[in-house]
Backbone as a ProteinNet text record, in pm:
[ID]
protein_1_A
[PRIMARY]
XXXXXXXXXXXXXXXXXXXXXXXXXXXXXXXXXXXXXXXXXXXXXXXXXXXXXXXXXXXXXXXXXXXXXXXXXXXXXXXXXXXXXXXXXXXXXXXXXXXXXXXXXXXXXXXXXXXXXXXXXXXXXXXXXXXXXXXXXXXXXXXXXXXXXXXXXXXXXXXXXXXXXXXXXXXXXXXXXXXXXXXXXXXXXXXXXXXXXXXXXXXXXXXXXXXXXXXXXXXXXXXXXXXXXXXXXXXXXXXXXXXXXXXXXXXXXXXXXXXXXXXXXXXXXXXXXXXX
[TERTIARY]
7067	6982.3	6834.3	6797.3	6657.7	6605.1	6689.9	6651.8	6625.6	6716.4	6699.9	6576.2	6549.2	6429.7	6304.3	6305.8	6191.1	6165.1	6270.1	6255.5	6194.3	6242.1	6190.9	6046	6015.5	5878.2	5783.2	5828.3	5747.1	5724.2	5826.9	5816.6	5721.8	5728.3	5642.4	5503.9	5487.4	5356.6	5318.5	5418.3	5389.3	5497.9	5454.9	5548.5	5548.7	5666	5678	5665.7	5587.9	5582.7	5713.4	5767.2	5895	5995.5	6070.7	6164.7	6272.5	6298.9	6399.9	6363.1	6234.6	6191	6233.1	6217.7	6257.3	6409	6482.2	6628.4	6671.5	6607.6	6644.8	6609.2	6494.5	6454.4	6554.5	6627.1	6723.3	6864.8	6883	7017.2	7052.8	7145.4	7193.8	7281.3	7285.5	7361.5	7510.1	7561.8	7704.2	7735.8	7648.9	7670	7639.2	7533.4	7498.5	7611.3	7671.8	7783.2	7904.5	7928.1	8040	8022.7	7900.6	7873.1	7877.5	7822.9	7817.4	7953.4	8039.8	8175.8	8247.5	8215.5	8277.4	8210.1	8076.5	8002.7	7980.5	7987.8	7964.2	7817.8	7726.9	7583.2	7536.5	7409.6	7349.5	7325.5	7339.8	7318.9	7178.9	7168	7039.1	7021	7015.1	6995	6845.9	6815.1	6674.9	6616.5	6686.8	6641.9	6514.4	6497.2	6372.8	6254.8	6277.4	6171.6	6138.9	6238.6	6216.9	6125.9	6150.6	6067.2	5921.5	5900	5764.5	5703.3	5781.7	5730.9	5689.4	5759.8	5723.8	5583.4	5552.5	5418.8	5313	5343	5248.9	5223.6	5328.2	5315.5	5222.5	5245.1	5159.7	5014.7	4991.3	4854.6	4785.7	4850.9	4785.6	4766.8	4862.3	4844.1	4733	4731.2	4623.3	4487.6	4477.4	4351.5	4310.7	4407	4376.6	4325.5	4387.7	4343.7	4205.6	4182.4	4053.6	3939.7	3961.1	3857.3	3842.9	3952.6	3951.7	3893.8	3911.3	3867.1	3776.2	3649.9	3560.2	3524.5	3545.8	3509	3625.2	3742.8	3859.1	3857.2	3907.3	3923.8	4056.6	4075.2	4195.1	4323.2	4324.9	4445.5	4484.4	4384.6	4412.1	4465.1	4404.6	4451.4	4594.2	4622.1	4755	4861.4	4832.9	4932.7	4966.5	4864.4	4890.2	4960.1	4917.8	4984.3	5132.3	5161.8	5301.5	5386.6	5330.7	5404	5424.1	5320.1	5326	5419.4	5432.3	5520.9	5659.3	5683.3	5811.2	5926.9	6045.7	6166	6184.5	6157.8	6175.7	6083.5	5955.5	5860.4	5887.9	5919.2	5945.3	6074	6171.2	6292.8	6259.5	6166.8	6124.3	6052.1	5968.4	5899.7	6002.8	6101.7	6206.5	6287.2	6318.8	6397.1	6319.7	6187.6	6104.9	6104.3	6119.6	6125.9	6267.3	6364.5	6506.7	6548.6	6496.8	6524.9	6673.4	6741	6883.4	6965.3	6922.1	6994.9	6991.2	6894.4	6875	6926.6	6975.7	7028.3	7147.8	7156.9	7268	7358.8	7472.1	7564.8	7700.9	7778.4	7917.8	7991.4	8106	8181	8222.7	8261.3	8303.8	8190.5	8072.8	7959	7907	7918.8	7876.7	7960.2	8088.7	8177.3	8152.8	8098.5	8077.4	7953.7	7873.2	7752.1	7632.3	7636.9	7530.1	7394.6	7396.5	7270.2	7190.4	7249	7176	7130.3	7162.9	7128	6980.4	6917.7	6773.7	6736.4	6816.5	6785.1	6785.4	6884.8	6895.3	6780.6	6747.6	6639	6505.2	6476.7	6348.4	6341	6450.8	6452.1	6432	6495.8	6481.9	6341	6280.3	6142.8	6050	6070.9	5990.9	6014.8	6139.5	6170	6098.4	6092.9	6021.8	5873.1	5815.4	5674.2	5652.5	5746	5736.9	5742.7	5829.1	5840.3	5712.8	5654.9	5529.4	5418.2	5413.1	5309.7	5324.4	5446.7	5468.4	5436.4	5463.8	5445.3	5300.1	5231.1	5096.3	4988.7	5021.4	4921.5	4908.3	4801.6	4783.8	4741.4	4671.2	4613.4	4718.2	4828.3	4927.9	4993.1	5006.3	5061.2	4963.9	4835.2	4734	4738.8	4748.9	4752.3	4875.5	4988.6	5111.6	5099.1	5042.2	5024.7	4937.3	4829.7	4740.6	4812.4	4894.5	4961.7	5079.2	5156	5286.9	5302.7	5229.6	5256.5	5155	5028	4925.7	4902.2	4794.6	4772.1	4779.7	4851.7	4862.5	4931.1	5022.5	5090.4	4990.1	4895.2	4793.2	4704.4	4670.4	4586.5	4656.7	4786.7	4862.9	4867.4	4892.2	4895.2	4757.7	4652.8	4517.2	4491.4	4537.2	4520.3	4596.1	4717	4796.1	4729.9	4674.8	4610.4	4490.5	4410.1	4292.3	4331	4446.8	4491.3	4565.6	4595.7	4669	4817.9	4870.3	5015.2	5071.3	4998.8	5052.3	5058.2	4989.8	4996.5	5130	5201.3	5320.2	5279.9	5371.1	5337.2	5345.3	5251	5251.9	5219.4	5138.1	5104.7	5229.4	5311.6	5435.3	5529.3	5537.2	5625.2	5580.7	5449.3	5398.4	5425.3	5404.9	5429.5	5576.6	5666.3	5809.4	5843.6	5782.6	5807.1	5764.3	5642.7	5590.2	5665	5701.7	5777.6	5915.4	5973.5	6101.9	6092.6	5971.8	5947.9	5892.6	5890.5	5842.7	5696.3	5616.1	5473.7	5384.6	5445.8	5366.9	5309.6	5208.8	5148.7	5034.5	5013	4898.8	4767.9	4660.5	4528.4	4438.8	4376.3	4288.8	4143.8	4056.4	3914.6	3832.1	3735.7	3645.5	3544.3	3541.4	3450.4	3316.7	3320.2	3195.2	3212	3098.2	3090.3	2983.3	3006.2	2907.9	2907	2800.5	2791.1	2727.8	2683.6	2626.4	2732.9	2688.5	2780.6	2890.4	2859.1	2958.6	3053.8	3024	3111.7	3124.9	3158	3171.4	3286.8	3270.9	3378.1	3389.2	3509.3	3535.5	3617.2	3579.6	3656.2	3718.8	3852.3	3926	4010.6	4014.7	4091.9	4208.4	4323.6	4438.2	4480.4	4505.1	4542.7	4667.6	4727.3	4838.7	4790.8	4672.6	4618.1	4469	4409.2	4264.7	4188.7	4074.1	3991.1	3955.8	3969.4	3933.7	4049.9	4159.4	4275.4	4351.5	4384.5	4448.2	4596	4642.9	4784.6	4861.6	4991.4	5077.3	5080.3	5116.2	5132.4	5234.3	5212.5	5299.1	5443.3	5467.8	5604.2	5686.6	5619.1	5693.5	5675.2	5585	5560.1	5658.7	5660.2	5745.8	5689.8	5771.3	5719.3	5601.3	5604.8	5494.3	5366.9	5376.8	5259.9	5207.5	5301.3	5260.2	5186.7	5229.1	5168.6	5031.1	5013.9	4891.4	4798.6	4854.6	4769.1	4678	4548.8	4452.4	4378.6	4417.2	4356.1	4396	4312.9	4350.9	4471.4	4561.7	4674.3	4626.4	4533.5	4482.2	4363.5	4293.7	4186.5	4212.9	4171.1	4192.8	4068.3	4058.2	3945	3991.5	3904.2	3937.4	3816.5	3824.3	3713.7	3709.1	3815.5	3817	3875.7	3855.9	3913.1	4065.4	4124.9	4269.9	4323.8	4258.2	4302.3	4284.3	4174.6	4151	4255.6	4293.7	4397.3	4531.7	4563.6	4688	4688.3	4574.2	4564.6	4578.7	4517.7	4529.5	4674.4	4741.2	4881.1	4969.5	4942.1	5019.8	5005	4881.7	4857.4	4922.2	4915.6	4975.1	5125.8	5190.5	5335.6	5372.3	5292.4	5319.5	5309.2	5211.1	5194.5	5303.4	5336.6	5437.2	5575.2	5599.4	5730.6	5746.7	5636.5	5643.4	5700.5	5760.5	5809.1	5695	5728.7	5628.6	5558.3	5424.1	5353.1	5339.4	5313.9	5279.4	5132.1	5082.4	4943.9	4845.4	4870.6	4778.6	4774.5	4891.4	4896.8	4833.6	4852.1	4790.6	4639.6	4584.3	4439.7	4392.1	4473.3	4437.8	4439.2	4540.1	4549.9	4430.9	4391.8	4275.3	4150.6	4136.5	4021.7	4020.4	4139.1	4149.3	4115.6	4165	4139.7	3991.8	3923.3	3780.5	3699.8	3752.2	3679.2	3698.5	3804.8	3837.6	3730.6
2927	2917.6	2926.3	3020.3	3033.8	2904.9	2839.6	2713.5	2607.3	2600.7	2504.9	2534.5	2663.6	2700.2	2656.7	2666.6	2623.4	2474.3	2395	2250.2	2221.6	2293.1	2271	2318	2433.9	2483.6	2385.1	2323.8	2222.1	2102	2063.3	1947.3	1974.6	2097.2	2126.8	2174.8	2204.1	2243.8	2386.1	2474.5	2615.2	2703.6	2811.2	2909	3034.7	3075	3189.2	3321.5	3411.4	3548.9	3619.6	3588.8	3643.9	3529.3	3499.8	3386.7	3400.2	3522.4	3541.7	3468	3453.6	3378.9	3233.1	3175.1	3035.9	3021.4	3117.4	3114.2	3116.9	3202	3210.6	3081.2	3020.4	2895.6	2784.1	2793.7	2690.3	2720.2	2834.1	2877.9	2832.8	2740.2	2691.7	2798.3	2797.4	2900.6	2897.1	2781	2773.8	2865.6	2868.5	2956.3	3101.1	3121.7	3258.8	3322.7	3247.1	3299.6	3329	3241	3257.8	3385.3	3411.2	3528.4	3657.5	3653	3775.7	3814.3	3716.9	3749.4	3833.6	3805.3	3881.5	4016.8	4020	4143.2	4230.7	4170.2	4246.8	4267.8	4196.1	4209.5	4109.7	4124.8	4028.1	3897.4	3782.8	3653.3	3641.9	3580.9	3559.4	3409.6	3332.8	3189.1	3156.3	3026.7	2984.2	2955.3	2989	2945.8	3015.6	3142.8	3211.1	3154.5	3124.7	3063.2	2922.8	2852.4	2719.8	2730.4	2830.1	2855.1	2876.3	2960.7	2988.8	2864.5	2794.8	2676.2	2565.9	2553.1	2452.8	2478.5	2604.9	2640.6	2618.3	2657.1	2639.5	2491.1	2411.1	2266.7	2205.8	2239.1	2185.3	2224.3	2350.3	2398.7	2326.3	2320.5	2265.1	2113.6	2043.1	1898.9	1873.7	1952.5	1939.4	1965.3	2068.1	2099.8	1986	1931.4	1822	1699.1	1666.3	1552.2	1576.5	1698	1733.9	1715.1	1758.4	1749.8	1608.6	1536.8	1405.3	1296.1	1310.6	1206.7	1267.8	1297.1	1365.7	1284	1152.2	1068.6	1043.9	1097.6	1074	1166.6	1113.4	1194	1270	1359.5	1442.9	1359.5	1254.2	1172.4	1106	1057.6	993.4	1093.8	1211.3	1316.1	1357.6	1369.4	1413.3	1313.1	1182.9	1080.7	1079.8	1087.6	1084	1211.3	1325.1	1451.1	1447.2	1395.1	1388.2	1305.7	1197.9	1114.9	1187.5	1257.2	1322.5	1443	1512.7	1630.1	1596.5	1468.5	1427.7	1455.4	1464.3	1487	1376.7	1253.4	1141.1	1151.8	1180	1186.8	1306.1	1422.3	1540	1524.5	1451.1	1423.2	1334.4	1240.2	1154.9	1236.9	1330.3	1419.5	1500.1	1554.7	1634.2	1549.8	1427	1339.1	1306.7	1286.6	1257.1	1374	1495.2	1615.6	1643.6	1562.8	1585.7	1725.2	1761.9	1895	1914	1806.1	1816.2	1868.8	1840	1888	2039.5	2102.7	2247.7	2326.3	2256.1	2324.5	2412.4	2527.7	2619.4	2610.7	2542.9	2515.3	2576.6	2592.9	2630.6	2513.4	2539.8	2433.9	2324.3	2363.5	2264.8	2172.2	2228.1	2146.6	2063.4	2115.9	2039.9	1912.8	1925.1	1808.5	1710.1	1758.4	1670.7	1582	1605.7	1526.2	1578.2	1704.4	1761.5	1761.6	1776.5	1786.9	1655.8	1547.8	1420.5	1387.5	1471.9	1442.7	1472.7	1381.3	1392.8	1522.4	1561.6	1683.5	1805.4	1815.4	1928.8	1927.3	1810	1798.6	1839.1	1788.8	1821.7	1969.8	2025.8	2168.2	2255.3	2216	2293	2282.3	2164.1	2147.4	2241.1	2253.5	2346.5	2491.4	2525	2660.3	2690.5	2592	2609.7	2632.6	2560.6	2581.2	2721.7	2768.2	2904.9	3006.6	2983	3073.1	3070.7	2952.6	2941.3	3019.1	3009.2	3080.4	3232.1	3283.8	3427.3	3473.9	3389.2	3428.1	3417	3312.1	3288.7	3259.7	3266	3237.6	3088.5	3052.6	2913.9	2819.2	2868.2	2776.7	2693.1	2752	2666.7	2567.9	2607.1	2514	2399.2	2431	2326.1	2227.2	2279.5	2192	2101.6	2156.4	2077	1969.4	2006.7	1911.8	1794.8	1824.7	1717.5	1624.3	1681.4	1600.1	1521.6	1585.1	1528.1	1480	1539.9	1511.2	1414.4	1431.7	1342	1226.9	1231.9	1129.9	987.9	901.6	760.3	742	830.5	820.3	829.7	921.9	936	812.9	757.2	637.3	519.5	504.5	395.8	413.7	534.9	561.3	538.6	572.6	549.5	400.3	319.5	174.4	121.5	172	129	172.2	291.9	342.9	257.3	219.1	136.7	-0.7	-49.8	-181.2	-173.3	-51.2	-33.6	-18.6	-39.2	-34.5	105.2	207.3	343.1	394.9	328.6	370.3	335.1	246	193.1	71.9	-18.2	-140.5	-118	-40.7	-6.7	-127.7	-220.3	-338.7	-421.8	-442.7	-518.6	-445.5	-312.9	-234.3	-241.8	-236.5	-245	-383	-486.6	-622.1	-641	-590.3	-600.5	-524.6	-407.7	-326.6	-402.9	-460.9	-529.7	-659.8	-729.6	-852.1	-822.7	-709.3	-668.6	-639.2	-598.1	-571.8	-695.2	-809.9	-938.4	-930.5	-865	-850.4	-925.3	-1002.2	-1078.8	-993.3	-1047.4	-979.3	-888.7	-777.4	-691.4	-759	-717.6	-773.6	-663.9	-689.3	-592.1	-636.6	-541.6	-572.4	-462.7	-502.4	-405	-361	-232	-178.2	-133.7	-86.1	-42.2	-31	-36	-10.8	94.2	184.2	288.2	322.6	389.1	434.7	332.4	378.2	285.4	191	85.7	-17.1	38.6	138.8	192.4	293	329.6	423.7	381	255.5	200.5	266.8	277.7	323.4	224.5	176.1	81.4	149.7	123	168.7	45.5	42.5	-73.8	-32.1	-118.4	-94.7	-193	-146.9	-235.8	-230.4	-352.3	-364.6	-450.5	-441.7	-530.2	-671.6	-685.6	-816.8	-816.4	-933.7	-937.2	-873.3	-815.8	-750.4	-849.3	-810.1	-895.7	-973.6	-986	-1058.3	-967.6	-1016.2	-933.2	-913.7	-794.6	-764.8	-815	-832	-868	-752.3	-779.3	-667.7	-567.1	-441.3	-336.1	-354	-412	-424.2	-524.2	-621	-724.1	-712.4	-628.7	-616.9	-521.3	-519.9	-426.9	-285.9	-182.8	-44.9	-22.9	-85.5	-69	-128.6	-250.2	-315.6	-240.7	-191.7	-115.1	11.8	69.6	195.4	174	67.9	51	-57	-165.1	-270.9	-324.6	-332.1	-382	-268.2	-144.2	-32.1	-35.8	15.1	17.6	108.1	61.8	146.1	261.5	229.6	331.9	275.5	362.5	324.3	388.4	321.5	372.5	363.3	451.3	454.9	420	358.4	328.9	281	287.5	242.8	90.9	21.8	-124.7	-161.4	-287.3	-331.1	-320.8	-354.6	-351.2	-209.5	-113.2	25.6	76.4	37.3	80.1	20.4	-106.4	-169.7	-99.2	-65.3	6.6	142.2	210.9	341.4	327.5	224.1	200.7	169.3	88	54.3	177.6	264.4	387.9	475.6	491	573.5	511.5	378	309.5	330.2	318	339.1	480.5	577.1	716.3	734.6	669.3	683.3	608.6	489.7	410.3	474.6	554.8	617.7	741.4	786.6	904.3	865.2	961.5	933.1	892.6	821.2	779.1	901.7	905.5	1024.3	1028.9	1149.7	1166.1	1136.4	1156.9	1122.1	1201.3	1332.1	1416.9	1375.7	1346.9	1308	1171.3	1079.7	947.8	960.5	1046.5	1067.7	1121.2	1209.5	1266.1	1158.7	1069.6	962	868.8	835	748.8	813.7	943.7	1017.2	1018.4	1040.6	1041.4	904.8	798.4	663.3	631.9	675.2	650	729.3	847.5	935.7	900.6	827.4	799.5	711.6
-12572.2	-12453.4	-12490	-12581.2	-12620.2	-12683.2	-12764.1	-12826.5	-12720.7	-12622.5	-12513.9	-12431.8	-12407.9	-12333.3	-12407.1	-12537.7	-12617.6	-12600.2	-12594.2	-12573.9	-12437.6	-12336.7	-12201.5	-12190.4	-12248.9	-12244.9	-12311.5	-12419.4	-12485.8	-12394.7	-12320.5	-12231.4	-12115	-12058.7	-11944.3	-11987.7	-12117.2	-12168.1	-12137.5	-12125.6	-12096.2	-12153.9	-12224.4	-12280.3	-12193.5	-12149.4	-12059.5	-12133.3	-12076.6	-12125.6	-12092.5	-11975	-11929.8	-11917	-12022.8	-12017.8	-11911	-11866.5	-11762.6	-11633.4	-11608.7	-11490.1	-11499.2	-11616.8	-11635.4	-11625.7	-11683.3	-11674.4	-11528	-11450	-11308.3	-11233.9	-11269.7	-11205.2	-11231.8	-11341.3	-11378.6	-11329.5	-11264.3	-11226.2	-11085	-11075.7	-10946.2	-10881	-10747.7	-10676.8	-10711	-10751.9	-10786.4	-10904	-11004.3	-11119.8	-11082.5	-11005.1	-10964.6	-10886.3	-10794.8	-10716.3	-10804.2	-10899.7	-10991.9	-11073.7	-11119.9	-11202.2	-11120.5	-10996.9	-10917.8	-10861	-10841.1	-10796.1	-10900.9	-11028.5	-11136.9	-11156.4	-11142.5	-11171	-11047.9	-10928.1	-10805.5	-10774.2	-10840.5	-10815.8	-10710.1	-10666.6	-10574.6	-10649.6	-10580.5	-10646.7	-10705.4	-10821.9	-10887.2	-10913.6	-10803.1	-10817.4	-10803.7	-10799	-10801.9	-10663.8	-10556	-10423.9	-10377	-10409.5	-10372.4	-10451.2	-10578.6	-10658.6	-10607.5	-10559.1	-10500.3	-10377.9	-10294	-10175.9	-10216.7	-10316.9	-10363.8	-10427.4	-10509.1	-10578.4	-10484.1	-10371.6	-10271.9	-10218.5	-10191.2	-10142	-10248.9	-10372.7	-10483.5	-10509.8	-10502.2	-10522.1	-10417.8	-10290.9	-10185.1	-10202.7	-10241.3	-10261.5	-10376.2	-10492.3	-10610.9	-10601.3	-10541	-10522	-10420.4	-10311.6	-10213.8	-10276	-10358.8	-10426.8	-10519.3	-10594.2	-10686.3	-10611.7	-10497.9	-10418.5	-10357.9	-10309.4	-10249.3	-10349.5	-10473.1	-10575.6	-10632.4	-10638.3	-10703	-10613.9	-10481.1	-10388.9	-10282	-10315.9	-10221.9	-10098.5	-10102.2	-9988.4	-9892.4	-9921.6	-9835.3	-9714.8	-9602.6	-9481.6	-9488.3	-9392	-9391.4	-9388.4	-9305.9	-9294.8	-9425.6	-9498.9	-9627.2	-9728.9	-9733.4	-9824.4	-9790.6	-9662.5	-9619	-9658.6	-9641.6	-9673.2	-9821.7	-9906.3	-10051	-10096.1	-10043.7	-10081.6	-10044.2	-9926	-9881.7	-9976.9	-10029.8	-10125.2	-10257.5	-10302.8	-10433.6	-10435.5	-10322.7	-10319.5	-10264.9	-10238.6	-10180.7	-10276.1	-10219.6	-10299.7	-10404.8	-10363.4	-10455.2	-10575.6	-10550.3	-10661.1	-10751.5	-10692	-10774.6	-10854.7	-10802.4	-10880.1	-10999.5	-10981	-11091.7	-11198.6	-11155.3	-11250.4	-11328.7	-11258.7	-11323.6	-11421.6	-11383.2	-11471	-11598.2	-11585.4	-11702.7	-11801.1	-11749.4	-11833.9	-11884	-11839	-11868	-11822	-11704.5	-11650.4	-11622.5	-11585.1	-11555.3	-11671.2	-11794.4	-11912.6	-11925.5	-11862	-11876	-11756.2	-11653.7	-11536	-11571.5	-11508.7	-11528.4	-11406.1	-11421.5	-11311.9	-11339.2	-11232.3	-11251.6	-11316.1	-11376.8	-11444	-11347.1	-11226.4	-11128.3	-11087.1	-11060.6	-11020.2	-11136.8	-11257.5	-11374.9	-11388.7	-11365.8	-11374.4	-11260.6	-11148.7	-11032.9	-11046	-11149.4	-11168.6	-11091.4	-11049.2	-10967.1	-11038.9	-11170.8	-11243.6	-11242.5	-11193.4	-11185.3	-11043.4	-10946	-10807.8	-10780.4	-10706.4	-10681.1	-10611	-10511.8	-10436.6	-10527.7	-10612.5	-10703.7	-10804.3	-10855.9	-10953.1	-10891.7	-10771.2	-10708.9	-10672.9	-10623.1	-10589.6	-10713.1	-10823.4	-10947.1	-11002.5	-10987.7	-11034.1	-10957.2	-10827.7	-10747.9	-10791.5	-10823.8	-10869.9	-11001.3	-11090.2	-11217.6	-11192.9	-11097.5	-11064	-11007.5	-10925.1	-10873.9	-10986.7	-11084	-11198.9	-11282.6	-11301.6	-11377	-11307.9	-11174.6	-11099.6	-11115.9	-11104.8	-11120.5	-11261.3	-11359	-11498.8	-11543.8	-11498.9	-11552.5	-11449.9	-11321.1	-11219.1	-11190.7	-11121.3	-11077.2	-11189	-11290.3	-11389.9	-11463.5	-11514.5	-11579.8	-11484.2	-11356.7	-11257.7	-11235.6	-11222.5	-11205.7	-11321.8	-11443.1	-11561.3	-11558.6	-11520.1	-11511.1	-11403.3	-11289.1	-11178.4	-11222.9	-11295.3	-11342.4	-11439.5	-11525.5	-11628.7	-11572.9	-11485.3	-11451.6	-11307.4	-11214.2	-11073.3	-11013.6	-11045.1	-10990	-11087.3	-11165.1	-11267.8	-11213.9	-11283.6	-11248.3	-11113.6	-11079	-10949.1	-10834.6	-10846.3	-10742.5	-10735.4	-10851.8	-10853.9	-10787.6	-10814.6	-10753	-10601.2	-10556.3	-10412.2	-10350.2	-10423.8	-10374.2	-10355.6	-10450.8	-10438.6	-10316.7	-10295.7	-10180.6	-10050.1	-10051.1	-9930.9	-9894	-9994.3	-9967.3	-9914.2	-9954.8	-9908.2	-9775.3	-9730	-9604.8	-9622.6	-9743.4	-9764.7	-9742.6	-9787.9	-9780.1	-9637.1	-9546.3	-9407.5	-9343.6	-9404.2	-9339	-9256.8	-9230.7	-9159.8	-9009.4	-8956.6	-8815.2	-8728.4	-8777.5	-8698.1	-8670.4	-8772.3	-8752.3	-8657.7	-8674.6	-8588.5	-8443.1	-8418.8	-8282.1	-8222.6	-8303	-8254.3	-8215.3	-8299.2	-8268.7	-8140.3	-8124.4	-8004	-7879.1	-7881.4	-7763.8	-7736.5	-7843.5	-7823.4	-7764.5	-7805.7	-7749.8	-7601	-7555.8	-7413.3	-7342.8	-7413.7	-7358.6	-7315.7	-7398.8	-7368.4	-7467.6	-7557.6	-7653.6	-7764.2	-7831.3	-7946.1	-7901.9	-7969.7	-7937.3	-7977.8	-7914.2	-7941.3	-7996.4	-8111.3	-8177.1	-8164	-8142.8	-8129.4	-8194.7	-8279.8	-8341.4	-8236.1	-8208.5	-8107.4	-8166.9	-8291.4	-8353.3	-8503.7	-8573.7	-8717.4	-8739.2	-8833.4	-8860.4	-9008.5	-9050.1	-9188.3	-9280.6	-9399.5	-9498.5	-9553.4	-9622.8	-9670.9	-9760.5	-9841.5	-9934.6	-9868.8	-9742.2	-9669.9	-9523.4	-9503.3	-9368.5	-9293.7	-9163	-9076	-8960.1	-8936.2	-8828.8	-8719	-8594.1	-8478.9	-8414.8	-8411.7	-8361	-8241.6	-8142.7	-8022	-8014.6	-7968.4	-7949.6	-7803.2	-7746.5	-7606.1	-7593.1	-7475.4	-7445.1	-7420.9	-7360.5	-7327.1	-7357.2	-7377	-7400.2	-7285.2	-7315.5	-7215	-7104.6	-6980.1	-6867.7	-6811.8	-6885.2	-6832.4	-6737.6	-6622.7	-6520.1	-6549.6	-6526.1	-6542.6	-6421.5	-6436.7	-6324.5	-6225.2	-6101.1	-6006	-6059.3	-6032.3	-6086.5	-6045.5	-5927.4	-5878.2	-5957.9	-6022	-6096.3	-6245.7	-6290.1	-6433.4	-6497.2	-6631.2	-6703.1	-6689.9	-6715.4	-6709.7	-6802.8	-6920.9	-7016	-6958.7	-6902.3	-6846.7	-6724.9	-6641.9	-6524.7	-6564.9	-6674.4	-6719	-6779.1	-6859.2	-6936.2	-6881.5	-6821	-6770.7	-6878.8	-6849.9	-6949.5	-7018.3	-6993.4	-7064.5	-7212.2	-7301.3	-7442.8	-7466.4	-7548.1	-7589.2	-7675.5	-7766.1	-7857.8	-7933.8	-7999.9	-8091.5	-8226.8	-8331.6	-8466.6	-8551.9	-8649.3	-8742.9	-8883	-8960.5	-9099.8	-9175.5	-9308.3	-9392.8	-9405.6	-9359	-9349.6	-9213.1	-9171.7	-9043.7	-9047.8	-9163.3	-9176.3	-9158.5	-9221.3	-9209.4	-9066.4	-9001.4	-8864.2	-8769.6	-8793.4	-8712	-8730.4	-8855.1	-8880.9	-8809.5	-8813.4	-8748.8	-8597.8	-8539.2	-8395.4	-8357.9	-8439.9	-8413.3	-8421.7	-8519.5	-8533.4	-8409.1	-8362.1	-8243.8	-8119.4	-8110	-7995.3	-7992	-8107.4	-8113.1	-8070.4	-8112.4	-8075.7	-7925	-7862.4	-7718.1	-7641.3	-7686.5	-7616.5	-7621.2	-7722.7	-7737.2	-7650	-7587.7	-7501.3	-7365.2	-7292	-7156.5	-7065	-6958	-6861.4	-6803.3	-6807.2	-6761.1	-6610	-6561.7	-6421.6	-6401.5	-6279.1	-6248.2	-6332.8	-6348.3	-6424.1	-6569.8	-6625.5	-6766.3	-6787.4	-6688.4	-6698.6	-6704	-6619.6	-6619.9	-6754.2	-6812.4	-6943.6	-7050.8	-7046.3	-7144.8	-7134.8	-7011.2	-6990.1	-7048.2	-7022.7	-7074.7	-7226.9	-7289.9	-7435.9	-7493.4	-7430	-7478.6	-7476.2	-7371.7	-7360.2	-7461.1	-7497.4	-7588.9	-7733.8	-7768	-7908.4	-7973.5
[MASK]
++++++++++++++++++++++++++++++++++++++++++++++++++++++++++++++++++++++++++++++++++++++++++++++++++++++++++++++++++++++++++++++++++++++++++++++++++++++++++++++++++++++++++++++++++++++++++++++++++++++++++++++++++++++++++++++++++++++++++++++++++++++++++++++++++++++++++++++++++++

C-alpha cells in the first residue's frame, strides 16, 4: 500500500504528512462497511472527506477563475466554474491520474467494475482534495487545481463562452418553443450599446412580434400571446450581440415556463422588463 501511495502522491504532486488521510480518501464505503462489520468499529469511508473536498474544489476553482479572468462578469465565471467542477470533468481528471487503480473497494464491488465508474471516480477525487486540504491547507490544493483542473480546460471553455457555445443554444430552444405554440420566430433587437470598444456591452430585447405590430384579440390568441402581446419577453446582456441574444433567449424561456401570472404578478413582470 505504501508503494502504491507513493505512486499516487507523485501523480498528484503532493506528499502527505499523514498518509492515513490519503488512505481514507481512497476507501469506498463498501470496503469500510466490510471491515467494520468484522471489527465492530464506526465506518471509516471517504464520504466525509468527499463532502469537504467538494467545498474546497468550488472555492479554489472559483478563486482561480476570479484571478485569471478579471474582465468576466459573475454569470460568465459561474458557467465556467460549473463545467470545471462537474462530475464529468472531475472523473476525467481522476482517470488521467489513474485514481481508479488506487481505490480501496470490497471484493464484490471490485469485480463489478466500480473503480471505472465516473461517479465513483469524481467522488474519490473530491475526497482526495479534502484530504490534501486537511493535511497541507489550501496551497497544495491550489497548485493541483492549476495543474490538473483548470489549465487548458478553462481556456477551451473560455473560447466557447466567448463564441456563445457555453451558454447553451437557448435561441434555438426558444424558437422551437414559440413555433410549437404557433407563434413564429422570436424577434431580437439591440436596445443599447455601452462601454469602450475593448469592453462593449450590448442590451438586446426579444419579443414575440416586431415592435408596433398589433397582437390578436385576447379571446382568439394563444395563452402565450394573450399574456405577452407585444411586450418584450426579456432582455439580455452580453459582450457581443450573439451573447446578449443568447442571454435574452435564456431569460425568455425561464419566464415562459412559469405558470400564468395573476394581475399583481403581471404588473411586476412588466416593471422588471422595463427595468432590465
